[in-house]
Structures are given as structure tokens and as C-alpha cells.
Amino acid sequence: MSDERSAPKYPVSTDDHSGLQPVPVPGLERVPSGWARQNAWREQQQKEHYSPDVAPTWSAAAPGKAAPPNEPNEPKPRILGLSARVFWIVIIGLVLVVAGAIAGGVGGGLAAQRRADSLSSPASSDTVSSTDPGPSTDPVSSTDTAATKTSRPGTATPTTSRSGVVSPAPTDGGCPNINGSIYTPLDGQGKDIPLRAGGAAQVFTVLCHTNYPAGKTYGNPHLYDIMRLYLPSLEDCIAACAMYNAKYETNLDSHVFPDDTGLCRSVAIVKAPGEYCYLKNGTGTNDTFGYPATFTSAVMLLANT
């Protein structure tokens, strides 16, 4: 009996197979060794005139070596939809604009403060004209500045100044309807105003569209204006005339004046903005200069007691 363990497991052919070639199997090619790959790479670079200053460009992965990974094309960071460079340029520009506006406001405030200080200094306030525009300039409507001063020991004296404004036109109470009416002025206590104490009250008659201009130029050489002052109404103007007369008679009795030619015997108002009440020593030629509705007068009826 033959030994079963020594018998071949598969039948062996004794035919000649010298003409057979190995069949290549994909994935089982021979991988060159490291030195072989390096020598092959060097030969390839010499053929391509390799320059050591230029890095090799890999078009494909070398056998047995993975190709370098492609770097991802990451987007540049953005702030509020703007690139970082543009964003910071805008921020710096805004900071410069705000700083300029603040500096301008501070400079303007300091300049305004300096102007206010110069206007309130004693050298520039309380200025009064050196020329007198007339003997009876109205203190209310004049352009001279009025000052109110307060002081404390050891401190500078602050000064507040203000300028006058144009006065509204005086009124007469209803011309021409009041023409020829009689008016009796009253004092501050509501009493009649006599020329002398215990005498009769002064009364006046109203004359619309009437004006007695003073001076020879207007045909009234003996007529003059005693004074002019701003009063808001014809009634106030008549009361001022009566009060003047009462004081005048007191001075006359004390022999301050030689006679009674200085009595206020008529008044006139000019009904226009900035105009006055005129106290006159008498009457004369009527002249309204072509504007009769602008003038109203009153004449004293009682001159003696």
C-alpha cells in the first residue's frame, strides 16, 4: 500500500509549458523600491531641464506616493458686508469727521463766549451819544441803551444792556366821530386837575385833522413846542398838558416865571409808529402837510381861574 500522505493532492501534468507567460493581475504590479523611484524622478527632471530654483509640479501622483492635497480656496473675512480693509478705512474716516465737528463746535462756542464777554464789558456798554438829538428826546423810544447794574463786595460789576424799540402809533379814540367833543383830564387818583388848588378843572376840546406846527416857517412865529414825549393816547397827552400846567402855575405863584406865557394851551398827536405827543404854548395856523387823518389836536378852553 502506498503512502497517501506522500501522494500529491492535485494531479500534476508532465506536459511542456515552457511557452506560457504570466498573466498580469490589476493591482498586483510590482512597486519599485524607494531608491528606484528616486532615481527615476531624477532622470525625469534631467530630461525636462530641471532647475533647482523651481519647485517641481506634480501632474499626477508618483507610484506609491499620494498626490499633495489641494488647498481649499477659503473666502476672505468680511465685516458688515465689507472687506476688512474697506471697513477700517470707513471707520477711520468717520472718526475724523466726528472729531472735526466736535472741534468746530467747541471753537464756535468759545468765540461766542468771547463776543458775549466783550459786549457785556463796561467799556462797550452804557454808550450814549455825545450829541443831543433834541431838548426833549423820548427816553422810551430812543436808541440809547439802558443798563441795570448789581454789585457785591469783592466781585466785578455785571452789566445787562437793552435797546429801545419803535413805539406803536398813538391813538385818539375815534376821529372823526369825536371831533368837537369836550374832555376833562384826571390825575392818578381820578380827580380833576385845576390850574391852582381849589380852582376849576381844566377842560379841552378835541379837534380832528388839526395840527399847529411851531415856528415861523409854518406861519406860527409865536408858537413853540414846550416838549414832546411818547404817550399811547390823546387822553394821556391831554392829561400830561394839564399836569404840566398845574406845576407851572405853582412855580408862577412862587415867582419862578415872570408870566403865564409858558402854559400848555394845546396838544397834538401824530398817529404814526415812533411818533409823539406834543405840548404847545398856543394855537395858530392849521397845517397837516397833506395827511389830515394823521393828526389830532386838543385845545384848552379854561386858561384862567
JSON list of N, CA and C in Angstrom, two decimals, residues 174-182 205-210 296-297:
[
{"chain": "A", "resi": 174, "resn": "GLY", "atom": "N", "xyz": [-61.15, 157.65, 18.24]},
{"chain": "A", "resi": 174, "resn": "GLY", "atom": "CA", "xyz": [-62.26, 157.54, 17.29]},
{"chain": "A", "resi": 174, "resn": "GLY", "atom": "C", "xyz": [-62.55, 158.74, 16.41]},
{"chain": "A", "resi": 175, "resn": "CYS", "atom": "N", "xyz": [-61.53, 159.48, 15.96]},
{"chain": "A", "resi": 175, "resn": "CYS", "atom": "CA", "xyz": [-61.79, 160.54, 14.98]},
{"chain": "A", "resi": 175, "resn": "CYS", "atom": "C", "xyz": [-62.24, 159.91, 13.67]},
{"chain": "A", "resi": 176, "resn": "PRO", "atom": "N", "xyz": [-63.14, 160.62, 12.96]},
{"chain": "A", "resi": 176, "resn": "PRO", "atom": "CA", "xyz": [-63.64, 161.99, 13.18]},
{"chain": "A", "resi": 176, "resn": "PRO", "atom": "C", "xyz": [-64.88, 162.08, 14.07]},
{"chain": "A", "resi": 177, "resn": "ASN", "atom": "N", "xyz": [-65.31, 160.95, 14.63]},
{"chain": "A", "resi": 177, "resn": "ASN", "atom": "CA", "xyz": [-66.56, 160.97, 15.42]},
{"chain": "A", "resi": 177, "resn": "ASN", "atom": "C", "xyz": [-66.43, 161.80, 16.70]},
{"chain": "A", "resi": 178, "resn": "ILE", "atom": "N", "xyz": [-65.22, 161.94, 17.23]},
{"chain": "A", "resi": 178, "resn": "ILE", "atom": "CA", "xyz": [-65.06, 162.67, 18.49]},
{"chain": "A", "resi": 178, "resn": "ILE", "atom": "C", "xyz": [-64.71, 164.15, 18.24]},
{"chain": "A", "resi": 179, "resn": "ASN", "atom": "N", "xyz": [-64.75, 164.58, 17.01]},
{"chain": "A", "resi": 179, "resn": "ASN", "atom": "CA", "xyz": [-64.38, 165.96, 16.70]},
{"chain": "A", "resi": 179, "resn": "ASN", "atom": "C", "xyz": [-65.33, 166.94, 17.43]},
{"chain": "A", "resi": 180, "resn": "GLY", "atom": "N", "xyz": [-64.77, 167.92, 18.15]},
{"chain": "A", "resi": 180, "resn": "GLY", "atom": "CA", "xyz": [-65.55, 168.92, 18.88]},
{"chain": "A", "resi": 180, "resn": "GLY", "atom": "C", "xyz": [-65.99, 168.47, 20.25]},
{"chain": "A", "resi": 181, "resn": "SER", "atom": "N", "xyz": [-65.67, 167.26, 20.66]},
{"chain": "A", "resi": 181, "resn": "SER", "atom": "CA", "xyz": [-66.08, 166.79, 21.99]},
{"chain": "A", "resi": 181, "resn": "SER", "atom": "C", "xyz": [-65.22, 167.44, 23.07]},
{"chain": "A", "resi": 182, "resn": "ILE", "atom": "N", "xyz": [-65.77, 167.49, 24.30]},
{"chain": "A", "resi": 182, "resn": "ILE", "atom": "CA", "xyz": [-65.08, 168.09, 25.44]},
{"chain": "A", "resi": 182, "resn": "ILE", "atom": "C", "xyz": [-64.50, 166.97, 26.29]},
{"chain": "A", "resi": 205, "resn": "THR", "atom": "N", "xyz": [-61.10, 170.82, 24.27]},
{"chain": "A", "resi": 205, "resn": "THR", "atom": "CA", "xyz": [-61.95, 170.41, 23.16]},
{"chain": "A", "resi": 205, "resn": "THR", "atom": "C", "xyz": [-61.09, 169.68, 22.13]},
{"chain": "A", "resi": 206, "resn": "VAL", "atom": "N", "xyz": [-61.61, 168.58, 21.60]},
{"chain": "A", "resi": 206, "resn": "VAL", "atom": "CA", "xyz": [-60.86, 167.74, 20.66]},
{"chain": "A", "resi": 206, "resn": "VAL", "atom": "C", "xyz": [-61.11, 168.25, 19.24]},
{"chain": "A", "resi": 207, "resn": "LEU", "atom": "N", "xyz": [-60.04, 168.34, 18.45]},
{"chain": "A", "resi": 207, "resn": "LEU", "atom": "CA", "xyz": [-60.11, 168.79, 17.06]},
{"chain": "A", "resi": 207, "resn": "LEU", "atom": "C", "xyz": [-59.43, 167.75, 16.18]},
{"chain": "A", "resi": 208, "resn": "CYS", "atom": "N", "xyz": [-60.24, 167.02, 15.41]},
{"chain": "A", "resi": 208, "resn": "CYS", "atom": "CA", "xyz": [-59.68, 166.03, 14.49]},
{"chain": "A", "resi": 208, "resn": "CYS", "atom": "C", "xyz": [-59.07, 166.74, 13.28]},
{"chain": "A", "resi": 209, "resn": "HIS", "atom": "N", "xyz": [-58.13, 166.07, 12.64]},
{"chain": "A", "resi": 209, "resn": "HIS", "atom": "CA", "xyz": [-57.49, 166.56, 11.41]},
{"chain": "A", "resi": 209, "resn": "HIS", "atom": "C", "xyz": [-56.92, 167.96, 11.62]},
{"chain": "A", "resi": 210, "resn": "THR", "atom": "N", "xyz": [-56.32, 168.19, 12.79]},
{"chain": "A", "resi": 210, "resn": "THR", "atom": "CA", "xyz": [-55.80, 169.51, 13.12]},
{"chain": "A", "resi": 210, "resn": "THR", "atom": "C", "xyz": [-54.39, 169.39, 13.67]},
{"chain": "A", "resi": 296, "resn": "THR", "atom": "N", "xyz": [-54.31, 164.73, 15.27]},
{"chain": "A", "resi": 296, "resn": "THR", "atom": "CA", "xyz": [-55.43, 165.10, 16.13]},
{"chain": "A", "resi": 296, "resn": "THR", "atom": "C", "xyz": [-54.91, 166.04, 17.21]},
{"chain": "A", "resi": 297, "resn": "SER", "atom": "N", "xyz": [-55.64, 167.12, 17.47]},
{"chain": "A", "resi": 297, "resn": "SER", "atom": "CA", "xyz": [-55.22, 168.11, 18.48]},
{"chain": "A", "resi": 297, "resn": "SER", "atom": "C", "xyz": [-56.32, 168.29, 19.51]}
]
